[in-house]
PDB file of C-alpha atoms in Angstrom:
ATOM      1  CA  MET A   1     -58.919  -5.360 -20.158  1.00  0.00           C
ATOM      2  CA  GLN A   2     -56.343  -4.936 -17.426  1.00  0.00           C
ATOM      3  CA  LEU A   3     -52.667  -5.422 -18.259  1.00  0.00           C
ATOM      4  CA  LEU A   4     -49.446  -4.893 -16.392  1.00  0.00           C
ATOM      5  CA  VAL A   5     -47.658  -2.312 -18.572  1.00  0.00           C
ATOM      6  CA  ASN A   6     -44.081  -1.576 -17.619  1.00  0.00           C
ATOM      7  CA  GLY A   7     -44.850  -2.639 -14.075  1.00  0.00           C
ATOM      8  CA  VAL A   8     -48.041  -0.583 -13.718  1.00  0.00           C
ATOM      9  CA  VAL A   9     -51.605  -1.912 -13.932  1.00  0.00           C
ATOM     10  CA  ARG A  10     -53.353  -0.273 -16.882  1.00  0.00           C
ATOM     11  CA  ALA A  11     -56.855  -0.673 -18.308  1.00  0.00           C
ATOM     12  CA  LEU A  12     -56.694  -0.747 -22.108  1.00  0.00           C
ATOM     13  CA  VAL A  13     -59.465  -1.048 -24.687  1.00  0.00           C
ATOM     14  CA  GLY A  14     -57.564  -2.492 -27.623  1.00  0.00           C
ATOM     15  CA  THR A  15     -56.999  -6.167 -28.170  1.00  0.00           C
ATOM     16  CA  SER A  16     -53.674  -6.363 -29.987  1.00  0.00           C
ATOM     17  CA  VAL A  17     -50.157  -5.200 -29.140  1.00  0.00           C
ATOM     18  CA  THR A  18     -50.495  -2.635 -31.921  1.00  0.00           C
ATOM     19  CA  ASP A  19     -53.640  -1.299 -30.240  1.00  0.00           C
ATOM     20  CA  ALA A  20     -51.902  -1.143 -26.879  1.00  0.00           C
ATOM     21  CA  VAL A  21     -48.891   0.709 -28.240  1.00  0.00           C
ATOM     22  CA  GLU A  22     -51.187   3.260 -29.860  1.00  0.00           C
ATOM     23  CA  GLU A  23     -53.312   3.674 -26.741  1.00  0.00           C
ATOM     24  CA  LEU A  24     -50.187   4.266 -24.698  1.00  0.00           C
ATOM     25  CA  GLY A  25     -49.193   7.068 -27.066  1.00  0.00           C
ATOM     26  CA  TYR A  26     -46.200   5.368 -28.655  1.00  0.00           C
ATOM     27  CA  ARG A  27     -47.496   4.869 -32.193  1.00  0.00           C
ATOM     28  CA  ASP A  28     -44.756   6.998 -33.752  1.00  0.00           C
ATOM     29  CA  ALA A  29     -42.138   6.287 -31.098  1.00  0.00           C
ATOM     30  CA  CYS A  30     -39.102   4.078 -31.472  1.00  0.00           C
ATOM     31  CA  VAL A  31     -40.026   1.306 -29.050  1.00  0.00           C
ATOM     32  CA  ALA A  32     -39.810  -2.471 -28.810  1.00  0.00           C
ATOM     33  CA  THR A  33     -42.332  -4.712 -27.131  1.00  0.00           C
ATOM     34  CA  ALA A  34     -42.447  -7.958 -25.217  1.00  0.00           C
ATOM     35  CA  VAL A  35     -45.446  -9.830 -23.840  1.00  0.00           C
ATOM     36  CA  ASN A  36     -45.012 -12.153 -20.889  1.00  0.00           C
ATOM     37  CA  GLY A  37     -41.252 -12.049 -21.388  1.00  0.00           C
ATOM     38  CA  CYS A  38     -41.323 -12.894 -25.099  1.00  0.00           C
ATOM     39  CA  PHE A  39     -40.298 -10.444 -27.823  1.00  0.00           C
ATOM     40  CA  VAL A  40     -43.094  -9.285 -30.102  1.00  0.00           C
ATOM     41  CA  ALA A  41     -41.673  -7.792 -33.294  1.00  0.00           C
ATOM     42  CA  ILE A  42     -43.320  -4.845 -35.019  1.00  0.00           C
ATOM     43  CA  SER A  43     -44.443  -7.157 -37.793  1.00  0.00           C
ATOM     44  CA  GLU A  44     -46.187  -9.403 -35.246  1.00  0.00           C
ATOM     45  CA  ARG A  45     -47.833  -6.754 -33.071  1.00  0.00           C
ATOM     46  CA  HIS A  46     -51.088  -6.611 -34.990  1.00  0.00           C
ATOM     47  CA  ALA A  47     -51.642 -10.347 -34.889  1.00  0.00           C
ATOM     48  CA  HIS A  48     -50.548 -10.765 -31.282  1.00  0.00           C
ATOM     49  CA  LEU A  49     -53.724 -10.565 -29.223  1.00  0.00           C
ATOM     50  CA  LEU A  50     -53.568  -9.633 -25.573  1.00  0.00           C
ATOM     51  CA  VAL A  51     -55.522 -11.297 -22.807  1.00  0.00           C
ATOM     52  CA  GLU A  52     -56.471 -10.159 -19.336  1.00  0.00           C
ATOM     53  CA  GLY A  53     -53.466 -10.041 -17.027  1.00  0.00           C
ATOM     54  CA  ASP A  54     -50.798 -10.074 -19.731  1.00  0.00           C
ATOM     55  CA  VAL A  55     -47.495  -8.422 -18.874  1.00  0.00           C
ATOM     56  CA  LEU A  56     -46.543  -5.919 -21.559  1.00  0.00           C
ATOM     57  CA  GLU A  57     -43.112  -4.325 -21.653  1.00  0.00           C
ATOM     58  CA  VAL A  58     -42.471  -1.290 -23.867  1.00  0.00           C
ATOM     59  CA  VAL A  59     -38.838  -0.242 -24.037  1.00  0.00           C
ATOM     60  CA  ALA A  60     -37.014   2.601 -25.747  1.00  0.00           C
ATOM     61  CA  PRO A  61     -33.400   3.644 -26.347  1.00  0.00           C
ATOM     62  CA  MET A  62     -31.602   4.684 -23.187  1.00  0.00           C
ATOM     63  CA  GLN A  63     -28.113   5.535 -22.014  1.00  0.00           C
ATOM     64  CA  GLY A  64     -25.939   2.462 -21.505  1.00  0.00           C
ATOM     65  CA  GLY A  65     -22.418   1.453 -20.610  1.00  0.00           C
TER      66      GLY A  65
ATOM     67  CA  MET B   1      -9.805  -1.436 -37.269  1.00  0.00           C
ATOM     68  CA  HIS B   2     -12.377  -3.824 -38.698  1.00  0.00           C
ATOM     69  CA  ILE B   3     -15.205  -5.110 -36.522  1.00  0.00           C
ATOM     70  CA  HIS B   4     -17.471  -7.572 -38.280  1.00  0.00           C
ATOM     71  CA  ASP B   5     -16.403  -6.059 -41.610  1.00  0.00           C
ATOM     72  CA  VAL B   6     -17.112  -2.512 -40.419  1.00  0.00           C
ATOM     73  CA  GLU B   7     -14.263  -0.018 -40.390  1.00  0.00           C
ATOM     74  CA  LEU B   8     -13.896   1.882 -37.118  1.00  0.00           C
ATOM     75  CA  THR B   9     -11.339   4.623 -36.730  1.00  0.00           C
ATOM     76  CA  SER B  10     -11.368   4.835 -32.929  1.00  0.00           C
ATOM     77  CA  ARG B  11      -9.983   2.223 -30.558  1.00  0.00           C
ATOM     78  CA  LEU B  12     -11.688   3.977 -27.663  1.00  0.00           C
ATOM     79  CA  TRP B  13     -15.338   3.042 -27.288  1.00  0.00           C
ATOM     80  CA  LEU B  14     -17.493   4.952 -24.838  1.00  0.00           C
ATOM     81  CA  GLY B  15     -20.591   4.186 -22.848  1.00  0.00           C
ATOM     82  CA  THR B  16     -23.291   6.844 -22.811  1.00  0.00           C
ATOM     83  CA  ALA B  17     -24.548   6.514 -19.231  1.00  0.00           C
ATOM     84  CA  ARG B  18     -24.047   8.554 -16.062  1.00  0.00           C
ATOM     85  CA  TYR B  19     -23.097  11.847 -17.742  1.00  0.00           C
ATOM     86  CA  PRO B  20     -24.218  15.024 -15.963  1.00  0.00           C
ATOM     87  CA  SER B  21     -26.170  16.159 -19.028  1.00  0.00           C
ATOM     88  CA  PRO B  22     -26.697  15.319 -22.709  1.00  0.00           C
ATOM     89  CA  ALA B  23     -24.525  18.290 -23.638  1.00  0.00           C
ATOM     90  CA  VAL B  24     -21.625  16.914 -21.610  1.00  0.00           C
ATOM     91  CA  LEU B  25     -22.094  13.505 -23.224  1.00  0.00           C
ATOM     92  CA  ILE B  26     -21.839  15.076 -26.683  1.00  0.00           C
ATOM     93  CA  GLU B  27     -18.702  16.990 -25.729  1.00  0.00           C
ATOM     94  CA  ALA B  28     -17.085  13.825 -24.375  1.00  0.00           C
ATOM     95  CA  ILE B  29     -17.842  11.746 -27.466  1.00  0.00           C
ATOM     96  CA  ARG B  30     -16.413  14.472 -29.672  1.00  0.00           C
ATOM     97  CA  ALA B  31     -13.332  14.934 -27.495  1.00  0.00           C
ATOM     98  CA  ALA B  32     -12.698  11.183 -27.576  1.00  0.00           C
ATOM     99  CA  GLU B  33     -13.031  11.176 -31.382  1.00  0.00           C
ATOM    100  CA  CYS B  34     -15.058   8.084 -30.739  1.00  0.00           C
ATOM    101  CA  ASP B  35     -17.082   6.511 -33.525  1.00  0.00           C
ATOM    102  CA  MET B  36     -18.852   3.813 -31.534  1.00  0.00           C
ATOM    103  CA  VAL B  37     -20.855   4.149 -28.322  1.00  0.00           C
ATOM    104  CA  THR B  38     -22.835   1.716 -26.250  1.00  0.00           C
ATOM    105  CA  VAL B  39     -26.539   2.193 -25.648  1.00  0.00           C
ATOM    106  CA  SER B  40     -29.254   0.312 -23.838  1.00  0.00           C
ATOM    107  CA  LEU B  41     -33.000  -0.206 -23.565  1.00  0.00           C
ATOM    108  CA  ARG B  42     -35.212   0.731 -20.673  1.00  0.00           C
ATOM    109  CA  ARG B  43     -38.930   1.135 -20.088  1.00  0.00           C
ATOM    110  CA  GLU B  44     -40.404   4.160 -21.824  1.00  0.00           C
ATOM    111  CA  CYS B  45     -42.339   6.075 -19.187  1.00  0.00           C
ATOM    112  CA  GLY B  46     -45.482   8.115 -19.693  1.00  0.00           C
ATOM    113  CA  GLN B  47     -45.397  10.969 -22.121  1.00  0.00           C
ATOM    114  CA  GLN B  48     -41.885  12.132 -21.208  1.00  0.00           C
ATOM    115  CA  ARG B  49     -40.395  10.131 -24.066  1.00  0.00           C
ATOM    116  CA  ALA B  50     -36.894  10.502 -22.697  1.00  0.00           C
ATOM    117  CA  GLY B  51     -35.808   7.565 -24.788  1.00  0.00           C
ATOM    118  CA  GLN B  52     -36.867   9.231 -28.017  1.00  0.00           C
ATOM    119  CA  ASP B  53     -34.901  12.382 -27.197  1.00  0.00           C
ATOM    120  CA  PHE B  54     -31.831  10.344 -26.314  1.00  0.00           C
ATOM    121  CA  TRP B  55     -32.026   8.368 -29.537  1.00  0.00           C
ATOM    122  CA  SER B  56     -32.366  11.551 -31.601  1.00  0.00           C
ATOM    123  CA  LEU B  57     -29.281  12.923 -29.890  1.00  0.00           C
ATOM    124  CA  ILE B  58     -27.193   9.812 -30.595  1.00  0.00           C
ATOM    125  CA  ARG B  59     -28.298   9.666 -34.215  1.00  0.00           C
ATOM    126  CA  SER B  60     -27.355  13.308 -34.675  1.00  0.00           C
ATOM    127  CA  LEU B  61     -23.764  12.443 -33.762  1.00  0.00           C
ATOM    128  CA  GLY B  62     -23.399   9.989 -36.634  1.00  0.00           C
ATOM    129  CA  VAL B  63     -21.682   7.357 -34.501  1.00  0.00           C
ATOM    130  CA  ARG B  64     -22.243   3.627 -34.678  1.00  0.00           C
ATOM    131  CA  VAL B  65     -24.095   2.113 -31.710  1.00  0.00           C
ATOM    132  CA  LEU B  66     -23.481  -1.092 -29.794  1.00  0.00           C
ATOM    133  CA  PRO B  67     -26.628  -1.975 -27.829  1.00  0.00           C
ATOM    134  CA  ASN B  68     -26.136  -3.892 -24.605  1.00  0.00           C
ATOM    135  CA  THR B  69     -28.124  -6.332 -22.523  1.00  0.00           C
ATOM    136  CA  ALA B  70     -27.056  -4.668 -19.278  1.00  0.00           C
ATOM    137  CA  GLY B  71     -28.827  -5.834 -16.174  1.00  0.00           C
ATOM    138  CA  CYS B  72     -29.863  -9.195 -17.587  1.00  0.00           C
ATOM    139  CA  HIS B  73     -29.295 -12.093 -15.208  1.00  0.00           C
ATOM    140  CA  SER B  74     -30.705 -14.930 -17.293  1.00  0.00           C
ATOM    141  CA  VAL B  75     -30.290 -16.277 -20.803  1.00  0.00           C
ATOM    142  CA  LYS B  76     -33.965 -15.636 -21.541  1.00  0.00           C
ATOM    143  CA  GLU B  77     -33.781 -12.001 -20.436  1.00  0.00           C
ATOM    144  CA  ALA B  78     -30.614 -11.386 -22.432  1.00  0.00           C
ATOM    145  CA  VAL B  79     -31.893 -13.045 -25.599  1.00  0.00           C
ATOM    146  CA  THR B  80     -35.225 -11.198 -25.461  1.00  0.00           C
ATOM    147  CA  THR B  81     -33.451  -7.899 -24.815  1.00  0.00           C
ATOM    148  CA  ALA B  82     -31.116  -8.546 -27.742  1.00  0.00           C
ATOM    149  CA  HIS B  83     -34.059  -9.072 -30.055  1.00  0.00           C
ATOM    150  CA  MET B  84     -35.698  -5.863 -28.881  1.00  0.00           C
ATOM    151  CA  ALA B  85     -32.397  -4.005 -29.326  1.00  0.00           C
ATOM    152  CA  ARG B  86     -31.944  -5.318 -32.863  1.00  0.00           C
ATOM    153  CA  GLU B  87     -35.339  -3.961 -33.808  1.00  0.00           C
ATOM    154  CA  VAL B  88     -34.967  -0.587 -32.100  1.00  0.00           C
ATOM    155  CA  PHE B  89     -31.383   0.152 -33.105  1.00  0.00           C
ATOM    156  CA  ASP B  90     -31.474  -1.638 -36.453  1.00  0.00           C
ATOM    157  CA  THR B  91     -28.182  -3.444 -35.930  1.00  0.00           C
ATOM    158  CA  PRO B  92     -27.181  -7.093 -35.528  1.00  0.00           C
ATOM    159  CA  TRP B  93     -24.512  -6.032 -33.021  1.00  0.00           C
ATOM    160  CA  ILE B  94     -25.135  -6.803 -29.381  1.00  0.00           C
ATOM    161  CA  LYS B  95     -22.911  -6.351 -26.360  1.00  0.00           C
ATOM    162  CA  LEU B  96     -23.992  -9.466 -24.547  1.00  0.00           C
ATOM    163  CA  GLU B  97     -24.088  -9.270 -20.777  1.00  0.00           C
ATOM    164  CA  VAL B  98     -25.444 -12.151 -18.728  1.00  0.00           C
ATOM    165  CA  LEU B  99     -24.666 -11.233 -15.172  1.00  0.00           C
ATOM    166  CA  GLY B 100     -24.195 -13.618 -12.310  1.00  0.00           C
ATOM    167  CA  GLU B 101     -23.105 -12.444  -8.910  1.00  0.00           C
ATOM    168  CA  GLY B 102     -24.674  -9.084  -8.078  1.00  0.00           C
ATOM    169  CA  GLU B 103     -22.034  -7.273  -6.044  1.00  0.00           C
ATOM    170  CA  LEU B 104     -19.225  -7.643  -8.583  1.00  0.00           C
ATOM    171  CA  LEU B 105     -21.466  -7.843 -11.661  1.00  0.00           C
ATOM    172  CA  GLN B 106     -19.354 -10.789 -12.722  1.00  0.00           C
ATOM    173  CA  PRO B 107     -20.469 -12.432 -15.961  1.00  0.00           C
ATOM    174  CA  ASP B 108     -22.399 -15.696 -15.636  1.00  0.00           C
ATOM    175  CA  VAL B 109     -20.134 -17.385 -18.133  1.00  0.00           C
ATOM    176  CA  PHE B 110     -22.315 -20.480 -18.535  1.00  0.00           C
ATOM    177  CA  GLY B 111     -25.343 -18.360 -19.384  1.00  0.00           C
ATOM    178  CA  LEU B 112     -23.172 -16.142 -21.557  1.00  0.00           C
ATOM    179  CA  VAL B 113     -22.024 -19.031 -23.754  1.00  0.00           C
ATOM    180  CA  GLU B 114     -25.564 -20.367 -24.065  1.00  0.00           C
ATOM    181  CA  ALA B 115     -27.004 -16.961 -24.954  1.00  0.00           C
ATOM    182  CA  ALA B 116     -24.195 -16.294 -27.441  1.00  0.00           C
ATOM    183  CA  ARG B 117     -24.893 -19.578 -29.188  1.00  0.00           C
ATOM    184  CA  LEU B 118     -28.621 -18.828 -29.458  1.00  0.00           C
ATOM    185  CA  LEU B 119     -28.116 -15.288 -30.711  1.00  0.00           C
ATOM    186  CA  ILE B 120     -25.422 -16.126 -33.278  1.00  0.00           C
ATOM    187  CA  ALA B 121     -27.667 -18.857 -34.672  1.00  0.00           C
ATOM    188  CA  ASP B 122     -30.269 -16.132 -35.074  1.00  0.00           C
ATOM    189  CA  GLY B 123     -27.978 -13.836 -37.060  1.00  0.00           C
ATOM    190  CA  PHE B 124     -26.594 -11.629 -34.302  1.00  0.00           C
ATOM    191  CA  GLN B 125     -22.985 -10.483 -34.134  1.00  0.00           C
ATOM    192  CA  VAL B 126     -22.176 -10.923 -30.481  1.00  0.00           C
ATOM    193  CA  PHE B 127     -19.731  -8.873 -28.421  1.00  0.00           C
ATOM    194  CA  PRO B 128     -19.607 -10.910 -25.199  1.00  0.00           C
ATOM    195  CA  TYR B 129     -18.720  -9.219 -21.912  1.00  0.00           C
ATOM    196  CA  THR B 130     -16.740 -12.013 -20.316  1.00  0.00           C
ATOM    197  CA  THR B 131     -14.060 -12.869 -17.782  1.00  0.00           C
ATOM    198  CA  THR B 132     -10.417 -13.560 -18.629  1.00  0.00           C
ATOM    199  CA  ASP B 133     -10.941 -17.332 -18.388  1.00  0.00           C
ATOM    200  CA  LEU B 134      -9.357 -19.090 -21.385  1.00  0.00           C
ATOM    201  CA  GLY B 135     -11.754 -22.024 -21.291  1.00  0.00           C
ATOM    202  CA  VAL B 136     -14.754 -19.728 -21.452  1.00  0.00           C
ATOM    203  CA  ALA B 137     -13.103 -17.768 -24.243  1.00  0.00           C
ATOM    204  CA  GLU B 138     -12.698 -20.965 -26.241  1.00  0.00           C
ATOM    205  CA  ARG B 139     -16.372 -21.834 -25.763  1.00  0.00           C
ATOM    206  CA  LEU B 140     -17.394 -18.358 -26.918  1.00  0.00           C
ATOM    207  CA  VAL B 141     -15.224 -18.649 -30.012  1.00  0.00           C
ATOM    208  CA  ASP B 142     -16.656 -22.122 -30.663  1.00  0.00           C
ATOM    209  CA  ALA B 143     -20.116 -20.564 -30.397  1.00  0.00           C
ATOM    210  CA  GLY B 144     -19.179 -18.188 -33.214  1.00  0.00           C
ATOM    211  CA  CYS B 145     -17.972 -15.050 -31.433  1.00  0.00           C
ATOM    212  CA  ARG B 146     -15.429 -13.153 -33.533  1.00  0.00           C
ATOM    213  CA  ILE B 147     -14.679 -10.682 -30.764  1.00  0.00           C
ATOM    214  CA  LEU B 148     -14.240 -11.087 -27.010  1.00  0.00           C
ATOM    215  CA  MET B 149     -14.553  -8.394 -24.381  1.00  0.00           C
ATOM    216  CA  PRO B 150     -12.926  -9.534 -21.124  1.00  0.00           C
ATOM    217  CA  TRP B 151     -13.254  -7.357 -18.066  1.00  0.00           C
ATOM    218  CA  GLY B 152     -10.300  -5.461 -16.701  1.00  0.00           C
ATOM    219  CA  ALA B 153     -12.035  -5.203 -13.333  1.00  0.00           C
ATOM    220  CA  PRO B 154     -15.649  -5.071 -12.107  1.00  0.00           C
ATOM    221  CA  ILE B 155     -17.928  -2.611 -13.914  1.00  0.00           C
ATOM    222  CA  GLY B 156     -17.591   0.920 -12.588  1.00  0.00           C
ATOM    223  CA  SER B 157     -14.811  -0.004 -10.133  1.00  0.00           C
ATOM    224  CA  GLY B 158     -12.000   1.933 -11.822  1.00  0.00           C
ATOM    225  CA  ARG B 159      -9.513  -0.651 -10.597  1.00  0.00           C
ATOM    226  CA  GLY B 160      -7.853  -1.070 -13.972  1.00  0.00           C
ATOM    227  CA  LEU B 161      -6.369  -4.364 -15.118  1.00  0.00           C
ATOM    228  CA  ASN B 162      -6.846  -6.743 -12.179  1.00  0.00           C
ATOM    229  CA  ASP B 163      -5.219  -9.748 -13.851  1.00  0.00           C
ATOM    230  CA  VAL B 164      -2.550  -8.691 -16.320  1.00  0.00           C
ATOM    231  CA  PHE B 165      -1.206 -12.237 -16.568  1.00  0.00           C
ATOM    232  CA  ALA B 166      -4.594 -13.583 -17.667  1.00  0.00           C
ATOM    233  CA  LEU B 167      -5.120 -10.751 -20.145  1.00  0.00           C
ATOM    234  CA  ARG B 168      -1.665 -11.344 -21.626  1.00  0.00           C
ATOM    235  CA  ALA B 169      -2.391 -15.075 -21.870  1.00  0.00           C
ATOM    236  CA  LEU B 170      -5.676 -14.395 -23.614  1.00  0.00           C
ATOM    237  CA  ARG B 171      -3.923 -12.160 -26.145  1.00  0.00           C
ATOM    238  CA  ALA B 172      -1.248 -14.795 -26.767  1.00  0.00           C
ATOM    239  CA  TYR B 173      -3.772 -17.615 -27.085  1.00  0.00           C
ATOM    240  CA  PHE B 174      -5.938 -15.755 -29.610  1.00  0.00           C
ATOM    241  CA  PRO B 175      -3.442 -13.710 -31.649  1.00  0.00           C
ATOM    242  CA  GLU B 176      -5.867 -13.076 -34.515  1.00  0.00           C
ATOM    243  CA  LEU B 177      -9.066 -12.502 -32.566  1.00  0.00           C
ATOM    244  CA  THR B 178     -10.355  -9.000 -31.829  1.00  0.00           C
ATOM    245  CA  LEU B 179      -9.997  -8.453 -28.072  1.00  0.00           C
ATOM    246  CA  VAL B 180     -11.387  -5.458 -26.218  1.00  0.00           C
ATOM    247  CA  VAL B 181     -10.956  -4.708 -22.526  1.00  0.00           C
ATOM    248  CA  ASP B 182     -14.421  -3.860 -21.289  1.00  0.00           C
ATOM    249  CA  ALA B 183     -15.096  -2.564 -17.779  1.00  0.00           C
ATOM    250  CA  GLY B 184     -13.001  -1.534 -14.827  1.00  0.00           C
ATOM    251  CA  ILE B 185     -10.780   1.011 -16.560  1.00  0.00           C
ATOM    252  CA  GLY B 186     -10.438   4.076 -14.336  1.00  0.00           C
ATOM    253  CA  LEU B 187      -7.393   5.929 -15.627  1.00  0.00           C
ATOM    254  CA  PRO B 188      -5.886   6.730 -19.019  1.00  0.00           C
ATOM    255  CA  SER B 189      -2.701   4.936 -17.949  1.00  0.00           C
ATOM    256  CA  GLN B 190      -4.734   1.751 -17.456  1.00  0.00           C
ATOM    257  CA  ALA B 191      -6.196   2.094 -20.935  1.00  0.00           C
ATOM    258  CA  ALA B 192      -2.699   2.581 -22.327  1.00  0.00           C
ATOM    259  CA  ALA B 193      -1.563  -0.540 -20.469  1.00  0.00           C
ATOM    260  CA  ALA B 194      -4.363  -2.574 -22.050  1.00  0.00           C
ATOM    261  CA  MET B 195      -3.334  -1.378 -25.489  1.00  0.00           C
ATOM    262  CA  GLU B 196       0.350  -2.085 -24.759  1.00  0.00           C
ATOM    263  CA  LEU B 197      -0.689  -5.680 -24.002  1.00  0.00           C
ATOM    264  CA  GLY B 198      -1.943  -5.847 -27.571  1.00  0.00           C
ATOM    265  CA  PHE B 199      -5.647  -5.413 -27.040  1.00  0.00           C
ATOM    266  CA  ASP B 200      -7.472  -3.945 -30.002  1.00  0.00           C
ATOM    267  CA  ALA B 201      -9.611  -1.413 -28.152  1.00  0.00           C
ATOM    268  CA  VAL B 202     -10.966  -0.444 -24.761  1.00  0.00           C
ATOM    269  CA  LEU B 203     -14.546   0.202 -23.770  1.00  0.00           C
ATOM    270  CA  LEU B 204     -15.247   2.404 -20.780  1.00  0.00           C
ATOM    271  CA  ASN B 205     -17.910   4.661 -19.374  1.00  0.00           C
ATOM    272  CA  THR B 206     -17.735   5.724 -15.741  1.00  0.00           C
ATOM    273  CA  ALA B 207     -14.143   6.993 -15.796  1.00  0.00           C
ATOM    274  CA  VAL B 208     -15.155   9.624 -18.322  1.00  0.00           C
ATOM    275  CA  ALA B 209     -18.764  10.249 -17.323  1.00  0.00           C
ATOM    276  CA  LEU B 210     -17.966  10.894 -13.655  1.00  0.00           C
ATOM    277  CA  ALA B 211     -14.711  12.785 -14.206  1.00  0.00           C
ATOM    278  CA  GLY B 212     -14.509  16.353 -12.959  1.00  0.00           C
ATOM    279  CA  ASN B 213     -14.315  17.412 -16.585  1.00  0.00           C
ATOM    280  CA  PRO B 214     -15.640  14.588 -18.770  1.00  0.00           C
ATOM    281  CA  SER B 215     -14.626  16.030 -22.134  1.00  0.00           C
ATOM    282  CA  HIS B 216     -11.055  16.659 -20.975  1.00  0.00           C
ATOM    283  CA  MET B 217     -10.894  13.142 -19.536  1.00  0.00           C
ATOM    284  CA  ALA B 218     -12.250  11.735 -22.810  1.00  0.00           C
ATOM    285  CA  GLY B 219      -9.438  13.533 -24.626  1.00  0.00           C
ATOM    286  CA  ALA B 220      -6.897  12.148 -22.175  1.00  0.00           C
ATOM    287  CA  PHE B 221      -8.185   8.615 -22.730  1.00  0.00           C
ATOM    288  CA  ALA B 222      -8.046   9.088 -26.497  1.00  0.00           C
ATOM    289  CA  GLN B 223      -4.387  10.087 -26.284  1.00  0.00           C
ATOM    290  CA  ALA B 224      -3.596   7.187 -23.941  1.00  0.00           C
ATOM    291  CA  VAL B 225      -5.250   4.638 -26.215  1.00  0.00           C
ATOM    292  CA  ARG B 226      -3.373   5.969 -29.240  1.00  0.00           C
ATOM    293  CA  ALA B 227      -0.086   5.949 -27.304  1.00  0.00           C
ATOM    294  CA  GLY B 228      -0.590   2.420 -26.012  1.00  0.00           C
ATOM    295  CA  HIS B 229      -1.471   1.116 -29.461  1.00  0.00           C
ATOM    296  CA  ALA B 230       1.506   2.879 -31.049  1.00  0.00           C
ATOM    297  CA  ALA B 231       3.799   1.426 -28.386  1.00  0.00           C
ATOM    298  CA  GLN B 232       2.486  -2.072 -28.997  1.00  0.00           C
ATOM    299  CA  LEU B 233       3.072  -1.717 -32.737  1.00  0.00           C
ATOM    300  CA  ALA B 234       6.564  -0.373 -32.086  1.00  0.00           C
ATOM    301  CA  GLY B 235       7.446  -3.448 -30.008  1.00  0.00           C
ATOM    302  CA  CYS B 236       7.603  -3.130 -26.231  1.00  0.00           C
ATOM    303  CA  MET B 237      10.769  -4.358 -24.518  1.00  0.00           C
ATOM    304  CA  PRO B 238      10.350  -7.416 -22.289  1.00  0.00           C
ATOM    305  CA  PRO B 239      10.720  -6.725 -18.557  1.00  0.00           C
ATOM    306  CA  ARG B 240      13.782  -8.076 -16.706  1.00  0.00           C
ATOM    307  CA  ASP B 241      14.291  -8.908 -13.054  1.00  0.00           C
ATOM    308  CA  LEU B 242      17.841  -7.536 -12.928  1.00  0.00           C
ATOM    309  CA  ALA B 243      19.407  -4.306 -14.056  1.00  0.00           C
ATOM    310  CA  GLU B 244      21.241  -4.098 -17.356  1.00  0.00           C
ATOM    311  CA  PRO B 245      23.399  -1.027 -17.951  1.00  0.00           C
ATOM    312  CA  SER B 246      22.353   1.053 -20.910  1.00  0.00           C
ATOM    313  CA  THR B 247      25.712   2.826 -21.151  1.00  0.00           C
ATOM    314  CA  PRO B 248      28.412   0.494 -22.559  1.00  0.00           C
ATOM    315  CA  THR B 249      30.756  -0.852 -19.894  1.00  0.00           C
ATOM    316  CA  LEU B 250      33.441  -1.603 -22.488  1.00  0.00           C
ATOM    317  CA  GLY B 251      35.974   1.193 -22.569  1.00  0.00           C
ATOM    318  CA  LYS B 252      35.101   2.702 -19.216  1.00  0.00           C
ATOM    319  CA  ALA B 253      38.120   4.442 -17.686  1.00  0.00           C
ATOM    320  CA  TRP B 254      39.734   2.788 -14.663  1.00  0.00           C
ATOM    321  CA  LEU B 255      39.402   5.494 -12.026  1.00  0.00           C
ATOM    322  CA  ALA B 256      38.952   3.557  -8.803  1.00  0.00           C
TER     323      ALA B 256
END
């Protein structure tokens, strides 16, 4: 399945947001996710199923003013 | 000072961006004796995990964090970012930015009020980055904001307090509300001036991060903020248009 992950087209095998986060190597990382502009909480990642063409954003802490 | 029932010792709050290195950032935070810093969220890229390293560094300092919604130009973006920040940083605090015009990074005050209302209804404690407009301030307070953060000048401009009259009016209109000047402060004297006006704290980033010696500048700002606050508590004299002799005129010898 092809997704747009943080602005880059990626082919992922998994079907849920949890799967995607693990495939991307962020299983133990402190990240938050959104799909198609909507927040997906950690508690909802497993049940949130991805479909072809979804836009997945994975964000992490960063410097800010 | 108390912010949403949390005791903070420092009235100088620092941003964490634009420092030459993490080590310099740490030195600056320590020199400022700052116990709250602002942080943000950005895309985690590849295996570099820069965000994880940054978060470990901030946690090691033991300071409280105020996540922001910097760069958001719509209510939807800001609200979604706030939710992601609450999960990542484990805090209901959010420095709410909904930006309008791009060159001045002026707050979109209509979007700001709407986003504040949505987030407060969802349990957030909102620190809105706003203008000095009294009407907007009233709407934000009506929405449930217990703190307002009007700009001194555009973000990163270093122009100081562009509208002292409006800032003074805001302070007078909301005597009990926590007010923080956020953005535009470029010099310690400007931070002191904000505190002399009766503001509760100042939030700044670029003036320290891009200083020739950030940790020394952070120390200078800390002193200025303390001095300005002490002056305000001591009672600043009102300005006059005409001179008034300080030495008594009564009893002066007639020598003409």
